[in-house]
Amino acid sequence: GAGEVAVDGNLTGTRWASAFSDPQWIQIDLGAAADVSQVVLRWEAAYAKAYRIEFSANGTSWTTAYSTTTGAGGTETLNVSGSARYVRMYGTTRATGYGYSLWEFQVYGTPGDGGGPTIPGGGDLGPNVLVFDPSTPNIQATVDNVFHQQESNQFGSERKALLFKPGTYNNINAQIGFYTSIAGLGLNPDDTTFNGDVTVDAGWFNGNATQNFWRSAENLALNPVSGTDRWAVSQAAPFRRMHVKGGLNLAPDGYGWASGGYIADSKIDGSVGNYSQQQWYTRDSSIGGFSNGVWNQVFSGVQGAPAQGFPNPPYTTLDSTPVSREKPFLYLDGNDYKVFVPAKRTNARGVSWGGTPQGASIPLSQFYVVKAGATAATINAALAQGLNLLFTPGVYHVDQTINVNRANTVVLGLGLATIVPDNGVTAMKVADVDGVKLAGFLIDAGPVNSTTLLQVGPAGSTASHADNPTTVQDVFVRIGGAGAGKATTSMEINSNNTIIDHTWLWRADHGTGVGWETNRADYGLTVNGNDVLATGLFVEHFNKYDVQWNGERGKTIFFQNEKSYDAPNQAAVQNGSTRGFAAYKVADSVNTHEGWGLGSYCYYNVAPGIIQDHGFEAPVKAGVKFHDLLVVSLGGNGQYAHVINNTGSPTSGTGTTPSNVVSFP
């Protein structure tokens, strides 16, 4: 029926009815921008089970003001907030075999100017972004000053991004400390060349690299002075879109311990020296060779990768990566900042750059540039206005959830920008929409427990995003360490087809605010969506399941885990009749799941007698497959009885020797 009869004030005499299919929508033009506070839907018998109320300023780009998958029909009064000229009901699932039928669609609010002044996009990048060009004086001294501030500043609040305009830089050694990102500003890595190095070493920690977290290098070409660049990192230290015209050494000086790491979309002309790295994941890259391996070295889509060999040597090698889309990045087009969003690739192999870049450029004017003093209300107003977000380096407290409701929104952090939820709110929620890109930021739990810290898609999300998935890249979560923090679930993925490409979800085992109950966090990652892919999944020390996977057809390529250190006794980790919660649990209801190159380690140093029945738990079904699994007891602090379910040899003694399973079931 005609749309106007849903707004004629005749509550039971005239109605709008849609076609008998999904989706269907009805839109109201309020005539001018208004501040909308309430929508009342008066349904006929043919109502919507799942629908969204959407707002628009222009009738073409829409944001979600309300969504449900459990609509009740009858008269639904929805309290909403936001500015809109156009309001629509967008139905996605009908409750009956008929269409959607509304007696009346009522919108309440106050006429206005759209909620005050428009928030401007673009602007400067603030004081914590240092931009260099080849003529900048004292580059080395400036970079050294940042390093001296950040070298051992593991839990401080300082954040820095070092950005280099295209050109050639001679005699540089950029040592990279905590919360420091270094990146070129060209469209391709070869546009910005260092005749020199980008270095991470572990002198600050007596040659032990296992705490070299939270830093990054991106979009540069290096001609290392010695022929080999050193990048001795552990978790949360991505090396992306780099071209090393020589070798890459992943170990600290002296070959001390290291627990890394992640490389993507990079070309290393020489060999990668793994040396003491316990585990490493390399994706969609090109390398000249790879030396040795400790426990778990995984490759997907890497030209020059060593052949499959697990467990001896411990290489897991996939010819390609099923789906990938490289991380968005800031670059200069002439004098204008833009963000490049690379295109999705399927069955990817090798780097994404080198020829004509595939993807889209977004001018900085379409970003709200988040700087010190920004509030969650302002951030949300910018998002509702249709802007993307660029978080400059800093720590941002939010007293309400950041709501990312528009398809294709980019949320990009520089310098490990950090979001701290106050009063137990969820830091960020993403609607069940296509193509959102979250990248390059840290969420640090606050002292009041948050139910979740990051939620991608509301509970019950059902839409397919196969053509344009949401990506979560270099998004890290921390509970405790910088101060007491609590969260029941760190990251919850409800949207189908989401790609988690490099995350580290970490319940702190050191720093401040650490204790079995002090920084309580039961679950690291919970996946409820279907067809979710994780490439480079690091999840550690949660009180219960580190990963629980409930969705169908999930895939994980590379998983690194340590169980909690601080369990006080066996009873504290008892899971019904099972001793210990698995590091990676696939729900009994799941019929199809696959994982490659997964490791779980235990270091129960408070109660070394703890027995963990297994590191992995999954239903025994033909469609549930695991390749190259291992568990290891670090120095005999706790032991595993099996690797997965009741399969795999127990660990024993203090020798730190892995127990491996090549194939399951």
XYZ file of C-alpha atoms in Angstrom:
665
model
C 0.000 0.000 0.000
C 0.941 3.646 -0.344
C 3.426 4.918 2.223
C 1.489 8.076 3.107
C -1.282 6.121 4.830
C 1.189 5.158 7.559
C 1.440 8.828 8.521
C -2.149 9.986 8.121
C -3.080 9.746 11.797
C -5.736 7.097 11.127
C -4.562 4.556 13.689
C -6.683 1.560 12.701
C -8.322 2.430 9.407
C -5.500 2.742 6.887
C -2.180 1.005 6.666
C 1.021 0.662 4.650
C 1.848 -2.842 3.421
C 5.006 -4.003 1.703
C 5.776 -6.669 -0.854
C 6.073 -10.236 0.477
C 9.889 -10.261 0.528
C 12.981 -9.061 2.398
C 14.282 -6.457 2.803
C 11.534 -3.806 2.635
C 11.494 -0.265 3.951
C 9.389 2.815 4.465
C 10.922 6.267 4.788
C 9.633 9.547 6.222
C 10.928 12.980 5.207
C 10.539 15.300 8.204
C 11.097 18.291 5.896
C 14.090 19.584 7.868
C 16.628 18.293 10.354
C 15.154 17.457 13.738
C 16.375 16.008 17.024
C 14.485 12.717 17.168
C 13.703 11.215 20.574
C 11.095 8.526 19.953
C 9.655 6.334 17.210
C 6.317 4.515 17.625
C 5.504 1.620 15.298
C 1.899 0.430 15.270
C 1.998 -2.929 13.512
C -0.820 -4.777 11.837
C -0.675 -8.589 12.175
C 2.113 -8.744 9.590
C 4.965 -7.271 11.619
C 8.778 -7.281 11.477
C 10.729 -9.774 13.536
C 14.034 -8.098 12.608
C 14.341 -4.488 11.546
C 16.317 -1.288 11.974
C 15.250 2.287 12.553
C 17.654 4.387 10.501
C 18.407 8.118 10.368
C 19.760 10.170 7.494
C 20.579 13.800 6.827
C 20.383 13.427 3.051
C 18.232 10.369 2.302
C 21.191 8.392 0.930
C 23.633 7.583 3.748
C 22.010 5.998 6.784
C 22.980 5.344 10.405
C 21.254 2.853 12.663
C 19.373 4.382 15.604
C 17.787 1.123 16.770
C 17.892 -2.500 15.695
C 16.320 -5.715 16.886
C 16.069 -9.332 15.801
C 13.282 -10.070 18.297
C 10.557 -7.594 17.326
C 7.315 -8.283 19.190
C 4.739 -6.658 16.900
C 1.798 -4.725 18.309
C 2.694 -1.181 19.313
C 6.423 -0.713 19.801
C 7.636 2.508 21.433
C 11.332 3.003 20.779
C 13.383 5.625 22.584
C 16.080 6.802 20.177
C 18.366 9.787 19.939
C 19.997 11.638 17.097
C 19.515 14.188 14.403
C 17.714 13.292 11.189
C 15.738 14.748 8.342
C 14.822 11.280 7.055
C 13.734 8.372 9.234
C 13.041 4.902 7.927
C 11.991 1.470 9.127
C 14.174 -1.067 7.324
C 12.724 -4.566 7.682
C 15.058 -7.548 7.259
C 13.020 -10.499 8.588
C 9.221 -10.781 8.379
C 7.283 -12.447 11.191
C 4.726 -13.919 8.763
C 4.515 -15.074 5.164
C 3.028 -11.716 4.236
C 4.935 -8.433 3.942
C 5.410 -5.686 6.525
C 2.284 -3.835 7.542
C 2.092 -0.636 9.614
C -1.080 1.131 10.702
C 1.062 4.101 11.722
C 4.725 5.136 11.797
C 5.111 8.029 14.247
C 8.244 10.098 14.846
C 8.613 12.399 17.870
C 11.239 15.028 18.569
C 11.978 18.717 18.257
C 12.691 20.621 15.043
C 16.248 21.832 15.150
C 19.446 22.661 13.409
C 20.524 19.035 13.505
C 21.782 19.088 17.075
C 24.071 22.064 16.984
C 27.036 22.870 14.800
C 28.386 20.348 12.349
C 31.542 18.661 13.624
C 34.314 19.434 11.147
C 36.406 16.682 9.622
C 40.137 16.870 8.997
C 42.475 19.311 10.679
C 45.926 18.850 12.155
C 47.157 15.580 13.684
C 47.965 17.014 17.104
C 51.124 17.123 19.201
C 51.838 13.376 19.419
C 52.281 12.864 15.672
C 55.760 13.851 14.487
C 56.016 14.337 10.720
C 59.425 14.332 9.029
C 60.669 15.045 5.537
C 64.212 14.472 4.278
C 65.143 18.118 5.009
C 63.917 18.065 8.627
C 66.858 18.950 10.901
C 68.033 16.604 13.687
C 65.838 13.659 12.714
C 68.042 11.155 14.533
C 68.072 13.211 17.739
C 64.294 13.615 17.657
C 63.717 9.894 17.102
C 66.240 9.072 19.866
C 64.418 11.376 22.293
C 61.147 9.555 21.684
C 62.888 6.214 22.179
C 64.501 7.298 25.460
C 61.068 8.326 26.715
C 59.375 5.134 25.542
C 62.059 2.422 25.725
C 60.924 1.014 29.077
C 57.654 2.963 29.417
C 55.549 -0.209 29.383
C 52.475 1.068 31.194
C 52.762 4.831 30.752
C 50.217 7.070 29.059
C 52.522 8.620 26.437
C 51.796 7.697 22.802
C 53.738 8.646 19.662
C 53.537 8.261 15.879
C 56.610 8.963 13.746
C 55.524 9.625 10.159
C 57.953 10.077 7.277
C 57.027 11.845 4.065
C 58.091 10.179 0.810
C 61.794 10.539 0.039
C 65.137 9.094 1.051
C 66.556 9.326 4.575
C 70.215 8.558 5.181
C 72.024 7.262 8.268
C 68.929 6.656 10.379
C 68.472 4.090 13.104
C 64.950 4.500 14.457
C 64.766 2.490 17.661
C 61.125 1.840 18.515
C 59.884 1.660 22.094
C 56.466 1.189 23.691
C 53.386 2.854 22.158
C 55.405 4.102 19.204
C 54.395 3.621 15.577
C 56.705 4.406 12.700
C 55.340 4.626 9.161
C 56.006 6.020 5.727
C 53.500 8.415 4.197
C 53.761 7.142 0.628
C 51.132 5.155 -1.185
C 53.739 2.381 -1.515
C 56.487 1.360 0.910
C 59.176 2.024 -1.686
C 58.148 5.702 -1.751
C 59.849 6.214 1.622
C 63.337 4.714 1.899
C 65.647 4.568 4.900
C 69.310 3.976 4.221
C 69.302 2.702 7.755
C 67.254 0.686 10.204
C 64.074 0.444 12.221
C 65.195 -1.437 15.311
C 63.641 -3.220 18.252
C 66.045 -4.780 20.755
C 65.785 -5.751 24.409
C 68.607 -3.933 26.181
C 66.095 -2.356 28.581
C 65.094 -5.852 29.791
C 68.530 -7.490 29.971
C 68.308 -9.047 26.527
C 64.894 -10.654 27.081
C 62.445 -9.624 24.336
C 59.320 -11.293 25.788
C 57.872 -7.942 26.917
C 58.494 -5.957 23.720
C 54.798 -5.244 23.133
C 52.629 -2.437 21.691
C 54.600 -0.873 18.818
C 54.501 -1.058 15.033
C 56.333 -0.449 11.765
C 54.541 0.137 8.490
C 54.952 1.238 4.885
C 58.723 1.802 4.709
C 61.604 0.481 2.630
C 64.817 -0.234 4.538
C 68.398 -0.674 3.374
C 69.783 -1.946 6.693
C 73.289 -0.693 7.502
C 74.623 -4.173 8.383
C 72.516 -5.871 5.723
C 70.077 -7.163 8.352
C 67.404 -5.270 10.291
C 66.570 -6.327 13.870
C 62.901 -6.579 14.926
C 62.961 -8.492 18.215
C 59.380 -8.234 19.408
C 56.735 -10.270 21.137
C 52.961 -9.733 21.040
C 51.113 -6.691 19.647
C 53.977 -5.468 17.471
C 52.902 -5.712 13.823
C 55.362 -5.359 10.949
C 53.151 -4.495 7.971
C 53.689 -3.348 4.425
C 57.456 -3.196 4.880
C 60.163 -3.754 2.271
C 63.459 -4.888 3.799
C 66.205 -4.826 1.179
C 68.237 -7.323 3.161
C 67.613 -9.735 6.012
C 65.377 -9.514 9.069
C 66.511 -10.791 12.489
C 63.637 -11.538 14.883
C 65.866 -12.180 17.928
C 67.363 -9.790 20.467
C 71.088 -9.182 20.657
C 72.453 -12.230 22.473
C 69.565 -14.411 21.239
C 67.569 -14.135 24.469
C 63.952 -15.218 24.781
C 61.331 -13.800 22.427
C 57.629 -14.584 22.062
C 56.415 -12.936 18.833
C 55.070 -12.048 16.406
C 53.390 -10.923 13.169
C 54.396 -9.917 9.641
C 51.917 -9.099 6.850
C 52.045 -7.669 3.335
C 55.829 -7.341 3.524
C 58.746 -8.157 1.266
C 61.986 -9.291 2.870
C 64.528 -9.686 0.081
C 66.931 -11.622 2.286
C 66.288 -14.301 4.869
C 64.199 -14.017 8.017
C 66.238 -15.188 11.002
C 63.795 -16.675 13.483
C 66.420 -17.792 16.040
C 64.857 -17.677 19.527
C 61.305 -16.741 18.538
C 58.950 -19.277 20.130
C 56.242 -18.628 17.534
C 55.635 -16.369 14.567
C 52.967 -15.808 11.920
C 53.702 -14.407 8.457
C 50.853 -13.638 6.040
C 50.632 -12.623 2.371
C 54.283 -11.691 2.025
C 57.441 -12.521 0.115
C 60.613 -13.683 1.837
C 64.037 -14.806 0.682
C 64.203 -17.623 3.226
C 63.462 -18.518 6.847
C 65.826 -20.023 9.394
C 64.945 -22.565 12.082
C 61.878 -22.547 14.318
C 61.213 -23.141 17.992
C 57.613 -24.330 18.531
C 55.142 -22.860 16.073
C 56.028 -20.908 12.946
C 53.073 -20.419 10.571
C 52.887 -19.055 7.020
C 49.901 -18.366 4.782
C 50.183 -16.854 1.318
C 53.949 -16.348 1.685
C 56.161 -16.596 -1.386
C 59.445 -18.221 -0.365
C 58.002 -19.785 2.783
C 59.595 -23.039 3.964
C 57.745 -26.250 3.194
C 55.202 -27.739 5.581
C 57.159 -29.656 8.207
C 55.396 -29.635 11.589
C 56.544 -30.736 14.087
C 60.104 -31.059 12.817
C 60.794 -28.403 11.709
C 57.726 -26.733 13.299
C 56.488 -25.086 10.101
C 52.808 -24.886 9.171
C 52.560 -23.607 5.600
C 49.392 -22.730 3.699
C 49.805 -21.758 0.057
C 47.334 -18.876 0.336
C 45.155 -16.995 2.826
C 41.412 -17.639 2.273
C 40.351 -13.994 2.611
C 42.336 -10.922 3.534
C 42.114 -7.172 3.289
C 45.139 -5.177 4.328
C 44.942 -2.614 7.095
C 43.939 0.963 6.175
C 46.798 3.463 6.409
C 47.409 7.197 6.342
C 49.318 8.645 3.387
C 50.025 11.935 1.640
C 48.581 12.719 -1.781
C 50.593 15.828 -2.591
C 50.034 17.914 0.531
C 46.720 16.288 1.439
C 46.339 13.526 3.989
C 44.188 10.609 2.936
C 43.509 7.130 4.249
C 43.951 4.280 1.796
C 41.658 1.298 2.299
C 43.063 -1.720 0.431
C 40.687 -4.004 -1.449
C 39.627 -7.439 -0.260
C 41.577 -10.369 -1.691
C 40.564 -14.021 -1.805
C 43.117 -16.846 -1.840
C 45.739 -14.157 -1.375
C 49.442 -14.785 -1.883
C 52.300 -12.275 -1.836
C 52.129 -8.547 -1.134
C 49.208 -6.346 -2.132
C 51.414 -3.483 -3.345
C 53.894 -2.942 -6.156
C 51.533 -2.314 -9.051
C 48.528 -0.023 -9.191
C 47.081 0.036 -5.676
C 43.768 -1.786 -5.413
C 41.382 -0.092 -3.023
C 39.866 3.275 -2.165
C 41.191 6.595 -0.864
C 39.270 8.607 1.706
C 40.281 12.255 2.285
C 41.070 13.277 5.849
C 38.147 15.728 5.631
C 35.882 12.666 5.953
C 37.465 11.751 9.314
C 36.861 13.191 12.733
C 40.419 13.578 14.022
C 40.238 12.532 17.677
C 42.578 14.495 19.945
C 42.976 15.141 23.667
C 39.743 16.275 25.283
C 37.434 14.498 22.837
C 34.380 13.025 24.570
C 32.419 9.930 23.677
C 29.422 12.174 22.954
C 31.424 14.151 20.386
C 32.878 10.978 18.862
C 29.380 9.526 18.508
C 28.028 12.763 17.055
C 30.804 12.687 14.451
C 29.965 9.077 13.588
C 26.249 9.894 13.357
C 27.152 12.720 10.989
C 28.788 10.164 8.675
C 32.435 10.801 9.535
C 35.098 8.122 10.008
C 37.429 8.247 13.029
C 41.179 8.835 13.165
C 42.432 8.524 16.745
C 45.672 10.455 17.189
C 48.108 9.017 19.757
C 46.745 9.381 23.271
C 44.576 7.794 25.961
C 40.831 8.443 25.656
C 38.353 7.802 28.446
C 34.813 7.148 27.215
C 31.770 7.362 29.486
C 29.439 5.919 26.837
C 29.825 3.277 24.153
C 31.307 4.397 20.834
C 28.653 3.259 18.336
C 29.877 2.472 14.830
C 26.607 2.087 12.920
C 27.409 2.999 9.317
C 28.631 0.477 6.769
C 32.242 0.935 5.607
C 33.208 3.184 8.522
C 36.957 3.314 9.164
C 38.179 3.590 12.774
C 41.961 3.965 12.595
C 44.330 4.573 15.491
C 47.822 6.049 15.332
C 50.525 5.400 17.919
C 48.572 2.686 19.770
C 45.810 5.162 20.631
C 44.072 3.760 23.707
C 40.380 3.726 24.643
C 39.460 3.246 28.314
C 35.791 2.611 29.163
C 34.552 4.310 32.339
C 31.863 2.983 34.683
C 31.726 -0.452 33.054
C 30.468 0.607 29.615
C 31.372 -1.365 26.492
C 34.113 0.665 24.795
C 32.892 0.106 21.232
C 30.010 -1.575 19.441
C 29.720 -2.132 15.707
C 26.305 -2.578 14.054
C 25.621 -5.609 11.843
C 26.642 -3.737 8.701
C 29.086 -4.320 5.864
C 32.718 -3.423 5.644
C 33.620 -1.676 8.895
C 37.397 -1.402 9.366
C 38.741 -1.257 12.925
C 42.524 -0.906 13.086
C 45.470 0.162 15.167
C 44.154 0.813 18.666
C 44.234 -0.590 22.186
C 41.248 -0.995 24.501
C 42.289 -0.918 28.149
C 39.669 -2.199 30.617
C 38.574 0.167 33.379
C 38.263 -0.656 37.092
C 34.483 -1.223 36.887
C 33.684 -4.500 35.111
C 32.583 -4.179 31.481
C 30.402 -6.998 30.144
C 32.313 -6.686 26.866
C 35.029 -4.327 25.672
C 34.523 -4.661 21.909
C 31.359 -6.057 20.330
C 31.214 -6.550 16.557
C 27.535 -6.917 15.661
C 24.749 -7.079 18.237
C 23.736 -10.452 19.679
C 21.755 -12.399 17.122
C 23.318 -10.765 14.055
C 22.295 -12.688 10.940
C 23.271 -10.713 7.829
C 25.829 -12.094 5.395
C 28.891 -9.909 4.869
C 30.703 -12.345 2.575
C 31.174 -9.698 -0.123
C 32.361 -6.982 2.250
C 33.392 -8.259 5.685
C 34.231 -6.231 8.757
C 37.920 -6.376 9.674
C 39.533 -6.080 13.119
C 43.272 -5.466 12.627
C 45.963 -4.661 15.186
C 43.178 -4.086 17.717
C 44.520 -5.060 21.112
C 42.810 -5.522 24.462
C 44.373 -5.314 27.915
C 42.863 -6.101 31.291
C 45.114 -4.869 34.100
C 48.790 -3.975 33.906
C 48.354 -0.224 33.634
C 45.979 -0.344 36.614
C 43.119 -2.497 37.818
C 40.712 -3.500 35.064
C 37.875 -5.990 34.655
C 35.805 -7.362 31.787
C 33.680 -10.481 31.506
C 34.373 -10.931 27.766
C 37.056 -8.920 25.987
C 35.953 -9.261 22.368
C 32.657 -10.644 21.095
C 32.191 -11.256 17.376
C 28.550 -11.639 16.356
C 28.669 -10.446 12.737
C 29.120 -13.171 10.131
C 32.239 -13.194 7.917
C 34.276 -10.959 10.243
C 38.058 -11.160 9.765
C 40.169 -10.846 12.904
C 43.596 -10.098 11.473
C 46.130 -9.874 14.279
C 44.870 -9.268 17.762
C 46.364 -9.707 21.222
C 43.816 -10.043 24.008
C 45.793 -9.968 27.244
C 44.755 -10.372 30.823
C 47.862 -8.956 32.446
C 50.268 -11.212 34.319
C 52.507 -8.306 35.410
C 52.269 -4.578 36.023
C 49.802 -3.002 38.452
C 46.259 -4.122 39.238
C 47.067 -7.803 38.753
C 45.530 -10.680 40.686
C 43.201 -13.640 40.179
C 40.191 -11.483 41.133
C 41.757 -7.997 40.843
C 41.844 -8.081 37.039
C 39.180 -10.722 36.606
C 38.369 -11.463 32.961
C 36.698 -14.790 32.254
C 36.715 -14.885 28.452
C 39.084 -13.465 25.854
C 37.392 -13.969 22.497
C 33.855 -15.248 21.977
C 32.797 -15.907 18.373
C 29.067 -16.302 17.733
C 29.047 -15.262 14.065
C 29.378 -17.759 11.218
C 32.210 -17.867 8.670
C 34.554 -15.870 10.899
C 38.267 -16.035 10.030
C 41.126 -15.320 12.449
C 44.598 -14.784 11.021
C 47.130 -14.228 13.785
C 45.204 -14.816 17.014
C 47.020 -14.176 20.309
C 44.887 -14.599 23.460
C 46.358 -15.058 26.927
C 45.736 -15.632 30.652
C 41.944 -15.456 30.945
C 40.271 -16.886 34.035
C 38.141 -19.319 31.999
C 38.130 -19.965 28.207
C 40.625 -17.827 26.333
C 38.719 -18.505 23.082
C 35.215 -19.937 22.813
C 33.931 -20.460 19.297
C 30.196 -20.966 18.864
C 29.729 -19.979 15.202
C 29.787 -22.324 12.231
C 32.564 -22.623 9.643
C 35.107 -20.692 11.658
C 38.773 -20.786 10.692
C 41.907 -19.876 12.615
C 45.339 -19.663 11.040
C 47.877 -19.350 13.885
C 46.914 -19.213 17.556
C 49.210 -18.419 20.481
C 48.113 -18.779 24.065
C 49.367 -18.911 27.604
C 46.967 -20.003 30.305
C 46.655 -17.753 33.360
C 49.778 -17.655 35.521
C 48.039 -16.782 38.732
C 45.416 -19.494 39.335
C 45.669 -20.047 43.111
C 44.905 -23.785 43.053
C 43.392 -26.609 41.016
C 39.871 -25.838 42.243
C 40.056 -22.286 40.860
C 40.297 -23.618 37.289
C 37.993 -26.608 37.647
C 35.487 -26.700 34.762
C 32.793 -29.173 35.824
C 34.461 -32.555 35.609
C 37.280 -31.170 33.424
C 40.539 -29.978 34.934
C 41.181 -26.511 33.576
C 39.376 -24.494 30.914
C 40.641 -25.146 27.390
C 42.600 -22.329 25.769
C 40.493 -22.822 22.638
C 37.024 -24.317 22.933
C 34.824 -25.153 19.944
C 31.200 -25.518 21.052
C 29.719 -29.010 20.974
C 26.989 -27.758 18.610
C 29.478 -26.737 15.896
C 29.647 -29.008 12.839
C 32.377 -27.313 10.786
C 35.550 -25.616 12.019
C 39.218 -25.683 11.035
C 42.433 -24.522 12.650
C 46.089 -24.547 11.625
C 49.150 -23.964 13.807
C 47.754 -23.579 17.316
C 49.755 -23.571 20.556
C 48.866 -23.351 24.242
C 51.457 -22.989 27.012
C 51.028 -23.177 30.769
C 53.019 -21.430 33.467
C 51.067 -21.964 36.679
C 53.776 -20.435 38.824
C 51.513 -19.780 41.825
C 50.326 -23.414 41.972
C 52.743 -25.491 39.860
C 50.846 -28.690 40.673
C 47.861 -27.706 38.518
C 46.934 -30.235 35.832
C 45.239 -28.926 32.694
C 43.315 -31.780 31.002
C 43.964 -30.296 27.552
C 44.777 -27.103 25.710
C 42.059 -27.605 23.081
C 38.530 -28.942 23.230
C 36.265 -29.629 20.252
C 33.466 -31.951 19.170
C 34.631 -35.057 17.334
C 32.999 -34.572 13.937
C 34.246 -35.008 10.378
C 33.853 -31.292 9.699
C 35.878 -30.172 12.739
C 39.557 -30.374 11.832
C 42.783 -29.230 13.448
C 46.275 -29.288 12.003
C 49.555 -28.835 13.897
C 48.614 -28.409 17.550
C 50.940 -28.225 20.521
C 50.895 -27.754 24.262
C 53.961 -27.057 26.388
C 54.631 -26.674 30.096
C 57.051 -23.819 30.756
C 59.612 -25.221 33.174
C 57.145 -27.677 34.682
C 54.851 -25.008 36.154
C 51.661 -26.986 35.651
C 51.235 -29.790 33.126
C 48.841 -30.810 30.366
C 47.366 -34.316 30.403
C 46.537 -34.159 26.662
C 46.709 -31.792 23.695
C 43.104 -31.847 22.405
C 40.260 -33.643 24.183
C 41.857 -36.939 25.235
C 44.325 -37.013 22.340
C 48.035 -36.277 22.559
C 50.771 -37.174 25.010
C 50.991 -35.488 28.399
C 53.684 -32.933 29.085
C 56.013 -33.813 31.936
C 59.042 -32.663 33.874
C 60.720 -29.285 33.634
C 62.190 -29.650 30.148
C 59.737 -27.329 28.325
C 59.238 -29.892 25.561
C 56.099 -29.570 23.436
C 53.554 -32.331 23.041
C 52.375 -32.241 19.428
C 49.363 -33.461 17.463
C 49.752 -33.223 13.688
C 46.126 -33.896 12.774
C 42.813 -34.150 14.612
C 40.551 -36.044 14.670
